[in-house]
GROMACS .gro file of C-alpha atoms in nm:
model
  199
    1TRP     CA    1  -0.116   6.265   3.009
    2ASN     CA    2  -0.375   6.006   3.095
    3SER     CA    3  -0.249   5.726   3.318
    4SER     CA    4  -0.429   5.466   3.107
    5TYR     CA    5  -0.263   5.580   2.782
    6VAL     CA    6  -0.132   5.298   2.560
    7ARG     CA    7   0.127   5.338   2.283
    8SER     CA    8   0.008   5.281   1.925
    9ASP     CA    9   0.255   5.001   1.857
   10ALA     CA   10   0.144   4.826   2.177
   11VAL     CA   11  -0.216   4.852   2.054
   12VAL     CA   12  -0.125   4.696   1.719
   13ASP     CA   13   0.076   4.417   1.884
   14SER     CA   14  -0.202   4.341   2.131
   15LEU     CA   15  -0.472   4.329   1.864
   16ALA     CA   16  -0.256   4.119   1.630
   17GLU     CA   17  -0.197   3.864   1.904
   18LYS     CA   18  -0.559   3.864   2.018
   19TYR     CA   19  -0.705   3.807   1.671
   20GLY     CA   20  -0.424   3.589   1.534
   21MET     CA   21  -0.333   3.837   1.262
   22SER     CA   22  -0.010   3.992   1.148
   23ARG     CA   23   0.072   4.351   1.234
   24GLY     CA   24   0.071   4.431   0.864
   25SER     CA   25  -0.285   4.312   0.813
   26ILE     CA   26  -0.408   4.535   1.096
   27LEU     CA   27  -0.226   4.834   0.948
   28ASP     CA   28  -0.325   4.756   0.586
   29THR     CA   29  -0.582   5.012   0.471
   30SER     CA   30  -0.588   4.885   0.111
   31ALA     CA   31  -0.777   4.567   0.210
   32ALA     CA   32  -1.150   4.523   0.156
   33SER     CA   33  -1.226   4.670   0.498
   34GLY     CA   34  -1.013   4.974   0.410
   35GLY     CA   35  -1.058   5.275   0.631
   36ASP     CA   36  -0.832   5.542   0.766
   37LEU     CA   37  -0.531   5.415   0.960
   38ALA     CA   38  -0.571   5.678   1.234
   39VAL     CA   39  -0.933   5.572   1.286
   40ARG     CA   40  -0.833   5.204   1.306
   41LEU     CA   41  -0.568   5.281   1.567
   42ALA     CA   42  -0.805   5.499   1.770
   43ILE     CA   43  -1.068   5.224   1.776
   44GLY     CA   44  -0.804   4.966   1.864
   45GLU     CA   45  -0.666   5.187   2.142
   46ALA     CA   46  -1.015   5.233   2.286
   47GLN     CA   47  -1.065   4.856   2.280
   48VAL     CA   48  -0.733   4.784   2.454
   49ILE     CA   49  -0.793   5.053   2.718
   50GLU     CA   50  -1.141   4.914   2.787
   51GLU     CA   51  -0.999   4.560   2.821
   52ASN     CA   52  -0.736   4.697   3.061
   53ARG     CA   53  -1.007   4.872   3.263
   54GLN     CA   54  -1.215   4.555   3.288
   55PHE     CA   55  -0.913   4.353   3.397
   56PHE     CA   56  -0.806   4.605   3.659
   57ALA     CA   57  -1.162   4.648   3.790
   58SER     CA   58  -1.191   4.271   3.837
   59HIS     CA   59  -0.868   4.280   4.043
   60GLY     CA   60  -0.966   4.555   4.286
   61VAL     CA   61  -0.824   4.855   4.102
   62ASP     CA   62  -1.018   5.183   4.098
   63VAL     CA   63  -1.032   5.235   3.722
   64PHE     CA   64  -1.160   5.592   3.758
   65ALA     CA   65  -0.837   5.681   3.938
   66LEU     CA   66  -0.652   5.595   3.616
   67GLU     CA   67  -0.822   5.885   3.440
   68SER     CA   68  -0.637   6.212   3.413
   69THR     CA   69  -0.560   6.354   3.754
   70HIS     CA   70  -0.576   6.704   3.608
   71SER     CA   71  -0.954   6.685   3.595
   72SER     CA   72  -1.122   6.906   3.852
   73ASP     CA   73  -1.304   6.614   4.015
   74ARG     CA   74  -0.995   6.396   4.054
   75ALA     CA   75  -0.747   6.417   4.338
   76ALA     CA   76  -0.391   6.497   4.232
   77THR     CA   77  -0.233   6.311   4.524
   78ARG     CA   78  -0.016   6.014   4.442
   79SER     CA   79   0.051   5.690   4.623
   80SER     CA   80   0.385   5.640   4.792
   81SER     CA   81   0.383   5.261   4.747
   82THR     CA   82   0.216   5.193   4.410
   83LEU     CA   83   0.374   5.239   4.067
   84LEU     CA   84   0.233   5.234   3.716
   85VAL     CA   85   0.472   5.071   3.469
   86LYS     CA   86   0.431   5.181   3.109
   87ASN     CA   87   0.600   5.150   2.773
   88LEU     CA   88   0.615   4.774   2.804
   89SER     CA   89   0.712   4.577   2.498
   90SER     CA   90   0.455   4.337   2.352
   91ASP     CA   91   0.692   4.047   2.414
   92MET     CA   92   0.731   4.126   2.785
   93VAL     CA   93   0.722   3.836   3.028
   94ALA     CA   94   0.525   3.916   3.343
   95ASP     CA   95   0.747   3.701   3.565
   96GLU     CA   96   1.059   3.883   3.443
   97VAL     CA   97   0.913   4.227   3.513
   98GLU     CA   98   0.782   4.112   3.851
   99SER     CA   99   1.127   3.984   3.946
  100LEU     CA  100   1.279   4.320   3.847
  101PHE     CA  101   1.059   4.491   4.105
  102ALA     CA  102   1.077   4.214   4.364
  103ARG     CA  103   1.452   4.276   4.398
  104PHE     CA  104   1.366   4.601   4.575
  105GLY     CA  105   1.124   4.457   4.832
  106SER     CA  106   0.808   4.261   4.901
  107LEU     CA  107   0.527   4.315   4.653
  108ALA     CA  108   0.172   4.349   4.782
  109SER     CA  109   0.039   4.306   4.427
  110PHE     CA  110   0.159   4.288   4.069
  111LEU     CA  111  -0.103   4.322   3.796
  112VAL     CA  112  -0.053   4.292   3.419
  113PRO     CA  113  -0.358   4.296   3.188
  114PRO     CA  114  -0.374   4.052   2.894
  115SER     CA  115  -0.264   4.330   2.655
  116ARG     CA  116   0.066   4.352   2.849
  117SER     CA  117   0.068   4.725   2.772
  118MET     CA  118   0.114   4.839   3.133
  119ALA     CA  119   0.146   4.703   3.486
  120VAL     CA  120   0.052   4.806   3.838
  121VAL     CA  121   0.309   4.729   4.108
  122GLN     CA  122   0.224   4.777   4.475
  123PHE     CA  123   0.487   4.744   4.747
  124PHE     CA  124   0.420   4.685   5.115
  125GLU     CA  125   0.669   4.959   5.210
  126PRO     CA  126   0.699   5.308   5.053
  127THR     CA  127   1.078   5.303   5.098
  128GLU     CA  128   1.097   4.992   4.880
  129ALA     CA  129   0.875   5.156   4.617
  130ARG     CA  130   1.103   5.464   4.611
  131ALA     CA  131   1.409   5.240   4.572
  132ALA     CA  132   1.242   5.057   4.281
  133TYR     CA  133   1.149   5.388   4.120
  134ARG     CA  134   1.506   5.517   4.146
  135GLY     CA  135   1.651   5.187   4.027
  136LEU     CA  136   1.418   5.108   3.737
  137ALA     CA  137   1.287   5.435   3.592
  138TYR     CA  138   1.400   5.453   3.228
  139ARG     CA  139   1.588   5.125   3.256
  140SER     CA  140   1.594   4.935   2.928
  141TYR     CA  141   1.373   4.626   2.917
  142LYS     CA  142   1.338   4.443   2.585
  143HIS     CA  143   1.494   4.743   2.408
  144GLN     CA  144   1.235   4.988   2.550
  145PRO     CA  145   1.280   5.224   2.845
  146LEU     CA  146   1.047   5.153   3.137
  147TYR     CA  147   0.828   5.452   3.215
  148LEU     CA  148   0.738   5.457   3.582
  149GLU     CA  149   0.473   5.682   3.732
  150TRP     CA  150   0.346   5.708   4.086
  151ALA     CA  151  -0.010   5.576   4.083
  152PRO     CA  152  -0.299   5.792   4.199
  153LEU     CA  153  -0.373   5.753   4.569
  154GLY     CA  154  -0.620   5.471   4.638
  155LEU     CA  155  -0.571   5.304   4.300
  156VAL     CA  156  -0.533   4.953   4.443
  157SER     CA  157  -0.771   4.835   4.710
  158ASP     CA  158  -0.593   4.743   5.033
  159LYS     CA  159  -0.808   4.430   5.056
  160GLN     CA  160  -0.707   4.263   4.731
  161SER     CA  161  -0.382   4.147   4.583
  162SER     CA  162  -0.298   4.017   4.237
  163ASP     CA  163  -0.492   3.696   4.297
  164GLY     CA  164  -0.791   3.878   4.445
  165LYS     CA  165  -0.723   3.761   4.801
  166VAL     CA  166  -0.602   3.941   5.107
  167PRO     CA  167  -0.223   3.906   5.101
  168ALA     CA  168  -0.072   3.715   5.389
  169ILE     CA  169   0.225   3.896   5.538
  170SER     CA  170   0.495   3.659   5.649
  171GLN     CA  171   0.805   3.758   5.837
  172PRO     CA  172   1.117   3.713   5.625
  173ALA     CA  173   1.420   3.551   5.783
  174ALA     CA  174   1.634   3.864   5.743
  175VAL     CA  175   1.495   4.214   5.711
  176THR     CA  176   1.683   4.495   5.539
  177VAL     CA  177   1.557   4.838   5.635
  178GLU     CA  178   1.625   5.144   5.424
  179VAL     CA  179   1.615   5.460   5.633
  180ASP     CA  180   1.438   5.753   5.470
  181ASN     CA  181   1.621   6.069   5.571
  182GLY     CA  182   1.334   6.287   5.450
  183GLU     CA  183   1.524   6.444   5.161
  184ASP     CA  184   1.325   6.535   4.857
  185TYR     CA  185   1.432   6.366   4.538
  186ALA     CA  186   1.452   6.535   4.202
  187THR     CA  187   1.467   6.362   3.868
  188LEU     CA  188   1.639   6.498   3.560
  189PHE     CA  189   1.505   6.356   3.235
  190VAL     CA  190   1.741   6.344   2.940
  191LYS     CA  191   1.580   6.232   2.615
  192ASN     CA  192   1.703   6.094   2.285
  193LEU     CA  193   2.010   5.917   2.420
  194ASN     CA  194   2.115   5.583   2.284
  195PHE     CA  195   2.112   5.306   2.545
  196CYS     CA  196   2.477   5.240   2.458
  197SER     CA  197   2.569   5.592   2.576
  198SER     CA  198   2.794   5.616   2.878
  199GLU     CA  199   2.839   5.887   3.135
   0.00000   0.00000   0.00000
């Protein structure tokens, strides 16, 4: 699975917002422009992915690292402090998502492209990133589960933050330290459960 993959409904929502059209008019193949729906979505997906790449490149993100890590010329190592957030709803609010992650620690950078189809979250401390991963993976946000993935190593430049400047590290008044006991963590994925389900 390619790290820069974007869901089809996110593509349609992004294009509809960008061009001031309704979702129906983008999906309507009976109009004068016609065409195959699959071709329209593929072209739209390519456009959204390219816009995401341009945005991330302008903010110090190595866009080639977002390509499939299964390629022979790509490293398969993953960052311990940077997360990719996917499956975001088109009506997501960047400040809300940022505050979800900020509860787990100090963020070095938080990047959301204009399409709002994914986000890159970088923590200063790996232990805080692991806590955020455990606490937010598959959590419902705007009726969609958040898909979290560890970003490829070196995705975000250490020299730039979300505003393109070197982040200033200030000492907080009180510091909470989570001790990593070195245990490996395993994740069990259970699909097709309603969010109203209980244990």
